[in-house]
PDB file of N, CA and C in Angstrom:
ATOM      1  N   UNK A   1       1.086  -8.594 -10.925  1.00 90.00           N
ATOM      2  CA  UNK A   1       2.238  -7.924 -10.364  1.00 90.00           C
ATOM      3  C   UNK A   1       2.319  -6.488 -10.873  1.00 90.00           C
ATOM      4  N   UNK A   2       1.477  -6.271 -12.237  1.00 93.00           N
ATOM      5  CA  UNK A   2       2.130  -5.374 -12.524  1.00 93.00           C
ATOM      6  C   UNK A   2       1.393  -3.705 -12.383  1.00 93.00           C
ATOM      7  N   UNK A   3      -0.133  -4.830 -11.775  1.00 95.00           N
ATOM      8  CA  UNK A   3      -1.600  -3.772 -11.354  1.00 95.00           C
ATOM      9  C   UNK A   3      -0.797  -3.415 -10.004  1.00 95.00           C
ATOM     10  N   UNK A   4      -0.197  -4.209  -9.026  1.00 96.00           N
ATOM     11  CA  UNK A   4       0.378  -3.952  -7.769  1.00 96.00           C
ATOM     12  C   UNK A   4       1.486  -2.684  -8.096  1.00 96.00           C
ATOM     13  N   UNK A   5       2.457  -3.322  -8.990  1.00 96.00           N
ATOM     14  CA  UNK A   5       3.667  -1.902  -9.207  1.00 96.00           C
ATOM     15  C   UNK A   5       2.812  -0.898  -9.064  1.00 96.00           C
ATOM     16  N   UNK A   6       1.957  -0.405  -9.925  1.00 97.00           N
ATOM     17  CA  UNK A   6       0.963   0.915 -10.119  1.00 97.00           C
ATOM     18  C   UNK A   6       0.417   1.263  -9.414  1.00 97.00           C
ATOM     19  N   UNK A   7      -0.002   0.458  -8.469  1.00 97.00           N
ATOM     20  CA  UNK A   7      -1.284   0.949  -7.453  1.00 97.00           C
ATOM     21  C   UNK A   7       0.296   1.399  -6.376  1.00 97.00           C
ATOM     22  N   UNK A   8       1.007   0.534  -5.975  1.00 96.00           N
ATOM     23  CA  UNK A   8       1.789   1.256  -4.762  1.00 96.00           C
ATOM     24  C   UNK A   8       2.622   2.351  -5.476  1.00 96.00           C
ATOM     25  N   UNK A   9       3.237   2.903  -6.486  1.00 96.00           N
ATOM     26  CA  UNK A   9       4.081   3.536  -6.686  1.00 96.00           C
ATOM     27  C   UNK A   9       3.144   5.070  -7.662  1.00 96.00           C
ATOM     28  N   UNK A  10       1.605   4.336  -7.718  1.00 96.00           N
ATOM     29  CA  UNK A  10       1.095   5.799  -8.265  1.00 96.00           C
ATOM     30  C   UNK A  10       1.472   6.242  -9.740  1.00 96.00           C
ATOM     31  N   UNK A  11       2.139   5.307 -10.683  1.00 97.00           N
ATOM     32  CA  UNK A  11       3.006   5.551 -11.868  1.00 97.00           C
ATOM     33  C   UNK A  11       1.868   4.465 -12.817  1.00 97.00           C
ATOM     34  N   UNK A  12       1.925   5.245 -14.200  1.00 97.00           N
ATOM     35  CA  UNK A  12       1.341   4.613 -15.241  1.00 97.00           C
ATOM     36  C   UNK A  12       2.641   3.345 -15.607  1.00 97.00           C
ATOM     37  N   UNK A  13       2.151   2.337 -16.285  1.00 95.00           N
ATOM     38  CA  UNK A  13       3.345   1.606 -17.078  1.00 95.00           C
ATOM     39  C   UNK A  13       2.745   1.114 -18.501  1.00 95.00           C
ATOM     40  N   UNK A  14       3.543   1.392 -18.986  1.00 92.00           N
ATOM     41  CA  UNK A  14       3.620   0.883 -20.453  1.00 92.00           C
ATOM     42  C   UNK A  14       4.092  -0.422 -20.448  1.00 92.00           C
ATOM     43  N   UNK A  15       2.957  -1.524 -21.378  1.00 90.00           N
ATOM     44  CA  UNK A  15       3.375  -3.334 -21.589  1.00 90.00           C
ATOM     45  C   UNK A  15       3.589  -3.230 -22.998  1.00 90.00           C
ATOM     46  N   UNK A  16       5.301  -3.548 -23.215  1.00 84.00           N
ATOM     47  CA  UNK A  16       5.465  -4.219 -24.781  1.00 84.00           C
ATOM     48  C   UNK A  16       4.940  -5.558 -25.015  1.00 84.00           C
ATOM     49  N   UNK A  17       4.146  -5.581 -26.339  1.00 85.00           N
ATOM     50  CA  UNK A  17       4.163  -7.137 -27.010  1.00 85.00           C
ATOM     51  C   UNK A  17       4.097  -8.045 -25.961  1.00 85.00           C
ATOM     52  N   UNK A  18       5.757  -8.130 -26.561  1.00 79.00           N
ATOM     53  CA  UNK A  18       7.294  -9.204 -25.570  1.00 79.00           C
ATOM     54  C   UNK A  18       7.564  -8.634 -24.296  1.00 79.00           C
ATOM     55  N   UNK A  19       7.100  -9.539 -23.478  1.00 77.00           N
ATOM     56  CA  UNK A  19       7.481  -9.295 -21.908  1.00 77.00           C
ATOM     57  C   UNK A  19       7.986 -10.539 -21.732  1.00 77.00           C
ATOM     58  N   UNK A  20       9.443 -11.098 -21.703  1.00 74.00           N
ATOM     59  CA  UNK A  20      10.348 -11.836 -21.432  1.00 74.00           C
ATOM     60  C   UNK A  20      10.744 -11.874 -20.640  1.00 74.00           C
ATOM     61  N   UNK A  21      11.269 -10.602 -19.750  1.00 72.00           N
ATOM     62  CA  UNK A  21      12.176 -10.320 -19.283  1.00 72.00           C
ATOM     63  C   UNK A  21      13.014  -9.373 -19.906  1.00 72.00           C
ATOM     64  N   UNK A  22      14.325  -8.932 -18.579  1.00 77.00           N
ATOM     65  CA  UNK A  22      15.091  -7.946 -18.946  1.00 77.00           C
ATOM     66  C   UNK A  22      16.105  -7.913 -20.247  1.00 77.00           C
ATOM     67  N   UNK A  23      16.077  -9.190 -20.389  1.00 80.00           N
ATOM     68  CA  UNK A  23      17.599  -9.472 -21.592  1.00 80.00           C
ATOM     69  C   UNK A  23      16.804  -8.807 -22.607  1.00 80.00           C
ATOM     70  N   UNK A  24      15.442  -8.499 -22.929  1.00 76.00           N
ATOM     71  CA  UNK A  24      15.040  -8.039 -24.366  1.00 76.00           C
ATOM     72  C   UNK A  24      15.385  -6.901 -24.114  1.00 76.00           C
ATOM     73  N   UNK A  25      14.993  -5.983 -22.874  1.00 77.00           N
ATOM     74  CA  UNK A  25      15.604  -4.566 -22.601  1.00 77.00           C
ATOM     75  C   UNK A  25      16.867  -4.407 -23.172  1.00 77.00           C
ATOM     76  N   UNK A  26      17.831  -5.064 -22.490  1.00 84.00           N
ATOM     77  CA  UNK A  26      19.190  -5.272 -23.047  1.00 84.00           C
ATOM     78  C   UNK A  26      19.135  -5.004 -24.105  1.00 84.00           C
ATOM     79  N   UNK A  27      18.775  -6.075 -24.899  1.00 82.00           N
ATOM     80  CA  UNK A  27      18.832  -6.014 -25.959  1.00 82.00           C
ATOM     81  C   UNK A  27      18.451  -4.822 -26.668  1.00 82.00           C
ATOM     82  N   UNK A  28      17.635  -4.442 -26.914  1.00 79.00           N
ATOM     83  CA  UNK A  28      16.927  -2.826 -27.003  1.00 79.00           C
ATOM     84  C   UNK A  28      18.109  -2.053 -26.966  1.00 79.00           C
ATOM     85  N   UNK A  29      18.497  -1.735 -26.090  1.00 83.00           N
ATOM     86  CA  UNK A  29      19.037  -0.498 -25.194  1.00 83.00           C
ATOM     87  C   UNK A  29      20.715  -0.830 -25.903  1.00 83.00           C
ATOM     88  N   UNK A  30      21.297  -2.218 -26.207  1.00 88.00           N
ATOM     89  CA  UNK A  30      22.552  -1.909 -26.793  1.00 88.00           C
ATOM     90  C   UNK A  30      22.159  -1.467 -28.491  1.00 88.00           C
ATOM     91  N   UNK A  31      21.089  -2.168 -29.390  1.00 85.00           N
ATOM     92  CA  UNK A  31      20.640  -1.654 -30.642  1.00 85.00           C
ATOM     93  C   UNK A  31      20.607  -0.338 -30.683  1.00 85.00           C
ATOM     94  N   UNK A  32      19.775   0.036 -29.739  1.00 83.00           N
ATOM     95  CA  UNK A  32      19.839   1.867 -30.134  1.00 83.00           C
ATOM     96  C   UNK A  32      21.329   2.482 -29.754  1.00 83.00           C
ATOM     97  N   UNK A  33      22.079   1.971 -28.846  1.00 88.00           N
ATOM     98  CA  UNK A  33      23.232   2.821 -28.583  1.00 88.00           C
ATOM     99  C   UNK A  33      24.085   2.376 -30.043  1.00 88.00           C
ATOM    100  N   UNK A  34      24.040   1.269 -30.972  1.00 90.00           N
ATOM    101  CA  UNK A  34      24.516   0.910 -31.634  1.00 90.00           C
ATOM    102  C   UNK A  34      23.860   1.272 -32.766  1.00 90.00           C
ATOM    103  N   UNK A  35      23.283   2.357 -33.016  1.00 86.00           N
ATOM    104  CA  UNK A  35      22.236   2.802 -34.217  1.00 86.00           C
ATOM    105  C   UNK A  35      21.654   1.706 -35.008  1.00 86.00           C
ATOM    106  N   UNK A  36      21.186   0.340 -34.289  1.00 85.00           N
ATOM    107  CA  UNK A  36      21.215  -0.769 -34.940  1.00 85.00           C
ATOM    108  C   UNK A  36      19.205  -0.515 -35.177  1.00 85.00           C
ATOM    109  N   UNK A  37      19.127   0.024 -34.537  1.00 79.00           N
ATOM    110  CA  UNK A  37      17.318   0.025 -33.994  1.00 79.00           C
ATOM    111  C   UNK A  37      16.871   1.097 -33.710  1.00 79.00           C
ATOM    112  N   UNK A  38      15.562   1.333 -33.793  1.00 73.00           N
ATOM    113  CA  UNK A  38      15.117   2.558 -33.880  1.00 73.00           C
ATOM    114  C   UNK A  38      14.754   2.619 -32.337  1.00 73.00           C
ATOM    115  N   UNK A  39      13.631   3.664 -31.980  1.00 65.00           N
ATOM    116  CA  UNK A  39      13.184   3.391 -30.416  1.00 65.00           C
ATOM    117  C   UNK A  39      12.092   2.569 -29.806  1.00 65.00           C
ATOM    118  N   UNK A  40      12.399   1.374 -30.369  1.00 54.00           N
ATOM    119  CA  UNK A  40      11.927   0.431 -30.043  1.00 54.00           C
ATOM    120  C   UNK A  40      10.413   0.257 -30.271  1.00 54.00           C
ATOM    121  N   UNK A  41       9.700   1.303 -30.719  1.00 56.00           N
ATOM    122  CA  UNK A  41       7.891   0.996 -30.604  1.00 56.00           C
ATOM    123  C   UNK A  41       7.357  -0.072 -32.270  1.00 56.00           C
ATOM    124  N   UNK A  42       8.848  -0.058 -32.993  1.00 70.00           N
ATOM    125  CA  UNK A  42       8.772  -0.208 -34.124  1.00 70.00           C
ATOM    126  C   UNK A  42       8.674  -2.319 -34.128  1.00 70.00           C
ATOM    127  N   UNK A  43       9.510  -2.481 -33.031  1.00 72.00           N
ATOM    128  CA  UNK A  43       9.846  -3.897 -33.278  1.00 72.00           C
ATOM    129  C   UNK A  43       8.937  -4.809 -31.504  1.00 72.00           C
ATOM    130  N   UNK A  44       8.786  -4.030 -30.845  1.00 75.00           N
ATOM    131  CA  UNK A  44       8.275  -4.175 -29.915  1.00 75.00           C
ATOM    132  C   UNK A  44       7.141  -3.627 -29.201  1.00 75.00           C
ATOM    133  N   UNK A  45       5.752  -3.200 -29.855  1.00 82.00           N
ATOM    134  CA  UNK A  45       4.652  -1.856 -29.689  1.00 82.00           C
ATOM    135  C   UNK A  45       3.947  -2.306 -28.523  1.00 82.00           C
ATOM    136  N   UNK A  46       3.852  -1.325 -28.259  1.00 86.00           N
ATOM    137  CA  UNK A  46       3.397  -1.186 -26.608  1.00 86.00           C
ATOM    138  C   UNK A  46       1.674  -1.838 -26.609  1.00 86.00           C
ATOM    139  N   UNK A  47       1.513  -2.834 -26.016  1.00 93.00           N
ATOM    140  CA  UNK A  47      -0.168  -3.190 -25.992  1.00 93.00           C
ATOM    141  C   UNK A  47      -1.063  -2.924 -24.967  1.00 93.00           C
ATOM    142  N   UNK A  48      -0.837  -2.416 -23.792  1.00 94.00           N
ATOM    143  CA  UNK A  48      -1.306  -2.329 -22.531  1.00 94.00           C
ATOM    144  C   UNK A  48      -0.486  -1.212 -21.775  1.00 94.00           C
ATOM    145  N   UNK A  49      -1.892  -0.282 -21.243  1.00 96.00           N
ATOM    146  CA  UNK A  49      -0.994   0.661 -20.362  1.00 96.00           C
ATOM    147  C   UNK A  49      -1.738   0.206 -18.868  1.00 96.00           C
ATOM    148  N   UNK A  50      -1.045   0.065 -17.543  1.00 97.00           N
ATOM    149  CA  UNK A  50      -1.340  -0.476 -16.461  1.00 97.00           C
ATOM    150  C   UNK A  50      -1.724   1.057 -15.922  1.00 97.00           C
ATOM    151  N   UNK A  51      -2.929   1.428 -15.543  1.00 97.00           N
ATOM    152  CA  UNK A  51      -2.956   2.694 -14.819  1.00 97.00           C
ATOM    153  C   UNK A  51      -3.363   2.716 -13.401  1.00 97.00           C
ATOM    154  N   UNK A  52      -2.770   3.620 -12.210  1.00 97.00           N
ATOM    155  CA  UNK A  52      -2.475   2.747 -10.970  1.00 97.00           C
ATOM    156  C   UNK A  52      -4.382   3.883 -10.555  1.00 97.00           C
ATOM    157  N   UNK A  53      -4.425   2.570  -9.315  1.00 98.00           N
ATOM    158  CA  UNK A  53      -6.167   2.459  -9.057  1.00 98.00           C
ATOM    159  C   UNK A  53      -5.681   3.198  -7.694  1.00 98.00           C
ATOM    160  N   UNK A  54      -5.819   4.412  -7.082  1.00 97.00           N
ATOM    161  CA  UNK A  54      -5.860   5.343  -6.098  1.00 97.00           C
ATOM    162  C   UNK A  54      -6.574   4.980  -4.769  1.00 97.00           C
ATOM    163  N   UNK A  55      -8.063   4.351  -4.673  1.00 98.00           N
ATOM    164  CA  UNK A  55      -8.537   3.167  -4.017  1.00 98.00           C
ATOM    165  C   UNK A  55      -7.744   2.226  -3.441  1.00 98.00           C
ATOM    166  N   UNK A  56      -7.019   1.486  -4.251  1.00 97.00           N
ATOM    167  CA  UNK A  56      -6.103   0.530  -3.892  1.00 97.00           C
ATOM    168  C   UNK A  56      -4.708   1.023  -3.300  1.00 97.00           C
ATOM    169  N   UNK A  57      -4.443   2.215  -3.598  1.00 97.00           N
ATOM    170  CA  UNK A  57      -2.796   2.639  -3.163  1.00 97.00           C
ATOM    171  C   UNK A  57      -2.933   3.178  -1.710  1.00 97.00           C
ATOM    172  N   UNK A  58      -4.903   3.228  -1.274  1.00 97.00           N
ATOM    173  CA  UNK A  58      -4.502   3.822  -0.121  1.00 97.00           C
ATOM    174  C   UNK A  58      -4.805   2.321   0.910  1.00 97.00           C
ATOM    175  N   UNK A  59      -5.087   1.566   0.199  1.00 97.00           N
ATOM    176  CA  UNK A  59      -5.279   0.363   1.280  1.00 97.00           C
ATOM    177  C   UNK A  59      -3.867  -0.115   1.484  1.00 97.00           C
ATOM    178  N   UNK A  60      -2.678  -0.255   0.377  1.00 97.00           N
ATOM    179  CA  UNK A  60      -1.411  -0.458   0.247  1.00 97.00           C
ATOM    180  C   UNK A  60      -0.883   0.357   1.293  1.00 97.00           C
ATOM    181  N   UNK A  61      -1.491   1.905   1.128  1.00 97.00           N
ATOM    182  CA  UNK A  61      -0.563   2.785   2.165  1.00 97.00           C
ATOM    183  C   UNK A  61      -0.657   2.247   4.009  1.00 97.00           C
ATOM    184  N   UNK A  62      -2.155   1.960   3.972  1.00 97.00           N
ATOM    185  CA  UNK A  62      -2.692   1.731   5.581  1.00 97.00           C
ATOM    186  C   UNK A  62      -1.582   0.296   5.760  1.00 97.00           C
ATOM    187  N   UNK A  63      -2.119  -0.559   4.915  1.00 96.00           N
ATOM    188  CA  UNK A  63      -1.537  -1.981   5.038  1.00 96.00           C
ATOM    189  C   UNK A  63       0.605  -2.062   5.694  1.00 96.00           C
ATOM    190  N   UNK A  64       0.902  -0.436   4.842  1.00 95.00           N
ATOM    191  CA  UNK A  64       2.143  -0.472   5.022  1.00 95.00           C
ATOM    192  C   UNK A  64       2.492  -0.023   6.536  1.00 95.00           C
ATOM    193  N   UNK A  65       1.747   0.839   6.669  1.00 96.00           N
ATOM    194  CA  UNK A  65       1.993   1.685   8.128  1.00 96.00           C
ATOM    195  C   UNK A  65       1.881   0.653   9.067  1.00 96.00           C
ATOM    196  N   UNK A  66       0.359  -0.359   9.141  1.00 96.00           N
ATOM    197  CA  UNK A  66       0.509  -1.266  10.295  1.00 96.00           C
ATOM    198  C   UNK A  66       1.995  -1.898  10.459  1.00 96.00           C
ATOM    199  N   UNK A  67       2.311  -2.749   9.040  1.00 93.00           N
ATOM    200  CA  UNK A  67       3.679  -3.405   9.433  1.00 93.00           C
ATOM    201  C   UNK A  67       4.661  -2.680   9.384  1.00 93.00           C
ATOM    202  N   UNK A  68       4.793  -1.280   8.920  1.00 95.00           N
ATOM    203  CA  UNK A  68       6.353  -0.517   9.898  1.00 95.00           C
ATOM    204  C   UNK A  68       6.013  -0.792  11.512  1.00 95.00           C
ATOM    205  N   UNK A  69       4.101  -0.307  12.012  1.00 94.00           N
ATOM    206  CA  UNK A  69       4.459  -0.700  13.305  1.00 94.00           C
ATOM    207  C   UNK A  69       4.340  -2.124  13.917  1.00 94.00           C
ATOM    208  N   UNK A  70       4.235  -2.973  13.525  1.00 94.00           N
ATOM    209  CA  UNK A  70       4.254  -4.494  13.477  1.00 94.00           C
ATOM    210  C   UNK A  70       5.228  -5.226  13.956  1.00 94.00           C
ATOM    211  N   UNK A  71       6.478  -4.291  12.434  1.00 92.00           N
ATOM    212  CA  UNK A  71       7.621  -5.484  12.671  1.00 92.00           C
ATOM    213  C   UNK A  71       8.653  -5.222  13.738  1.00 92.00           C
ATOM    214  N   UNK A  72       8.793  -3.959  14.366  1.00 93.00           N
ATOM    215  CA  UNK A  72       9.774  -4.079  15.427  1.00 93.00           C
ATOM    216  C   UNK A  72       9.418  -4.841  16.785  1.00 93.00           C
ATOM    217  N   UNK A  73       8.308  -5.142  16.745  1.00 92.00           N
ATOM    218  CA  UNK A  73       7.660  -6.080  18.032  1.00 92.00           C
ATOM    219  C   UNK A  73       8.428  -7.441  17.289  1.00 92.00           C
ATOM    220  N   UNK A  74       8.066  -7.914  16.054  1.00 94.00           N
ATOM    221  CA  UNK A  74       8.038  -9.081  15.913  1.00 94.00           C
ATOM    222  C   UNK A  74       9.522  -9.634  15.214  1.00 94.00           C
ATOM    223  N   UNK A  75      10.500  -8.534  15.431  1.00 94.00           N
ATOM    224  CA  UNK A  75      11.977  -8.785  14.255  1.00 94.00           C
ATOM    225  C   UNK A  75      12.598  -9.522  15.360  1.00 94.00           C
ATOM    226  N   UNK A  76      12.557  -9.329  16.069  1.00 94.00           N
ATOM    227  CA  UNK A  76      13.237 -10.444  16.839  1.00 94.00           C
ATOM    228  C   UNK A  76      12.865 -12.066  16.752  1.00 94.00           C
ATOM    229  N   UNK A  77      11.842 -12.415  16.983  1.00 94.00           N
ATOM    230  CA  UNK A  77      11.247 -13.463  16.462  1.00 94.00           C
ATOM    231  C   UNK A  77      11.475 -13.917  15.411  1.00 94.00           C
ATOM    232  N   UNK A  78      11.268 -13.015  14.636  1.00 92.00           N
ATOM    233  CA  UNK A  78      11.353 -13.721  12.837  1.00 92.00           C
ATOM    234  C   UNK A  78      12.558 -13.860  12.698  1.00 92.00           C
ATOM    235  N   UNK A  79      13.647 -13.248  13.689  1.00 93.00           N
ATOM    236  CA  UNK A  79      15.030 -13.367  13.227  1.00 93.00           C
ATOM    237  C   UNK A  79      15.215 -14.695  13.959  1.00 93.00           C
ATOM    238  N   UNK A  80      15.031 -15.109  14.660  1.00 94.00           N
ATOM    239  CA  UNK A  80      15.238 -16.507  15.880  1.00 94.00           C
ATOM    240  C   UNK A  80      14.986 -17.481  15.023  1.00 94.00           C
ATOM    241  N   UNK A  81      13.614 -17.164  14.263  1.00 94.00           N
ATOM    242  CA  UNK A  81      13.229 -18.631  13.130  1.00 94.00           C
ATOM    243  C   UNK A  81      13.867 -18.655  12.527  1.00 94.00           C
ATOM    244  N   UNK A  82      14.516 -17.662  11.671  1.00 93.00           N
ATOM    245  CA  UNK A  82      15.464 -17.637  10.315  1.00 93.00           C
ATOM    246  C   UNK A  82      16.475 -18.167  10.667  1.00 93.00           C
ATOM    247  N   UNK A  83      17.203 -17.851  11.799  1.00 94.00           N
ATOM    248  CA  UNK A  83      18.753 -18.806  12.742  1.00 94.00           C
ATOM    249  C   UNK A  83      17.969 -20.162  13.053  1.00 94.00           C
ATOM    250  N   UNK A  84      17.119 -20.786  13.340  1.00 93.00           N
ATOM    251  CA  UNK A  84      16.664 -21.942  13.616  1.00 93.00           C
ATOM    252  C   UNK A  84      16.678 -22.797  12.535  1.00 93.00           C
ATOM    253  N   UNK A  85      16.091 -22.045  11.210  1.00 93.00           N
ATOM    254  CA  UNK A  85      15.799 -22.334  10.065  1.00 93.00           C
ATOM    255  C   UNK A  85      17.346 -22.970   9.069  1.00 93.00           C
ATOM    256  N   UNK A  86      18.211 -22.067   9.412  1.00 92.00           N
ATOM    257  CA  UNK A  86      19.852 -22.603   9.343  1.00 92.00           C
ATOM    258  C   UNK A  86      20.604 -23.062  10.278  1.00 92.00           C
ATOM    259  N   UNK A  87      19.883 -23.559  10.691  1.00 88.00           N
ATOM    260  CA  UNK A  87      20.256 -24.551  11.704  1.00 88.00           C
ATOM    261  C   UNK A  87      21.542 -24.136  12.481  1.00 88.00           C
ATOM    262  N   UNK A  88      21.018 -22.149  12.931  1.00 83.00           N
ATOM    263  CA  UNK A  88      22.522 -21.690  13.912  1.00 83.00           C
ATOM    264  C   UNK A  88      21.553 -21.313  15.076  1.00 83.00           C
ATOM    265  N   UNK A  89      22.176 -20.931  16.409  1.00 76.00           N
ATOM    266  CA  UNK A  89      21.873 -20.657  17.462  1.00 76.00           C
ATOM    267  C   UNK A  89      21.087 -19.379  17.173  1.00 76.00           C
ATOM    268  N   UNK A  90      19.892 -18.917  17.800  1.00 64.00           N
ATOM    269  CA  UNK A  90      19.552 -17.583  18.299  1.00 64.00           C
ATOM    270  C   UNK A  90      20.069 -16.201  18.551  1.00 64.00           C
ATOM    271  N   UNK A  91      20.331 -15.208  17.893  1.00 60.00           N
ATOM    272  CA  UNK A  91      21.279 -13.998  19.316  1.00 60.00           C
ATOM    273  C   UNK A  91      20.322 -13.160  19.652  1.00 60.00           C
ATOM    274  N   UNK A  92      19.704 -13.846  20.756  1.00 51.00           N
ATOM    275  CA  UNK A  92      18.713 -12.650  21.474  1.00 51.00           C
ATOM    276  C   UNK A  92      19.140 -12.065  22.858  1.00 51.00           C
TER     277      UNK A  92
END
């Protein structure tokens, strides 16, 4: 997921350690407002930098353009299944 973030958005990312989830952010982010913690590289050091593959962001880019032109043919449809799917009528 996190080779994908990089490749579509073109941005390096930095991986702490601990990848939990957001509550450790939280956590982080009230310590330092609370001078409880330093900036974080101390208790949580960064092990992996994800660097985005340029190759790949342009197959992401092509891949995107087909389905902008894709889905207005097909939003109607997919919307009919999704009302079918909850068991409500169609509004086409």
């Amino acid at each position: 997921w996190t080779r994908i973030v990089s490749d579509v958005t073109g941005r390096e990312q930095e991986l702490a350690e601990v990848t939990i989830g957001a509550s450790y952010g939280d956590a982080l982010l009230a310590g330092t407002a609370a001078e409880l913690v330093g900036d974080g590289s101390d208790w949580n050091p960064i092990v992996t930098r994800v660097r985005p593959d340029p190759a790949a962001r342009r197959v992401y880019d092509e891949q995107y353009r087909i389905y902008r032109e894709l889905y207005p043919a097909t939003a109607p449809h997919a919307h009919a299944l999704a009302c079918m799917q909850l068991g409500r009528d169609a509004q086409r």
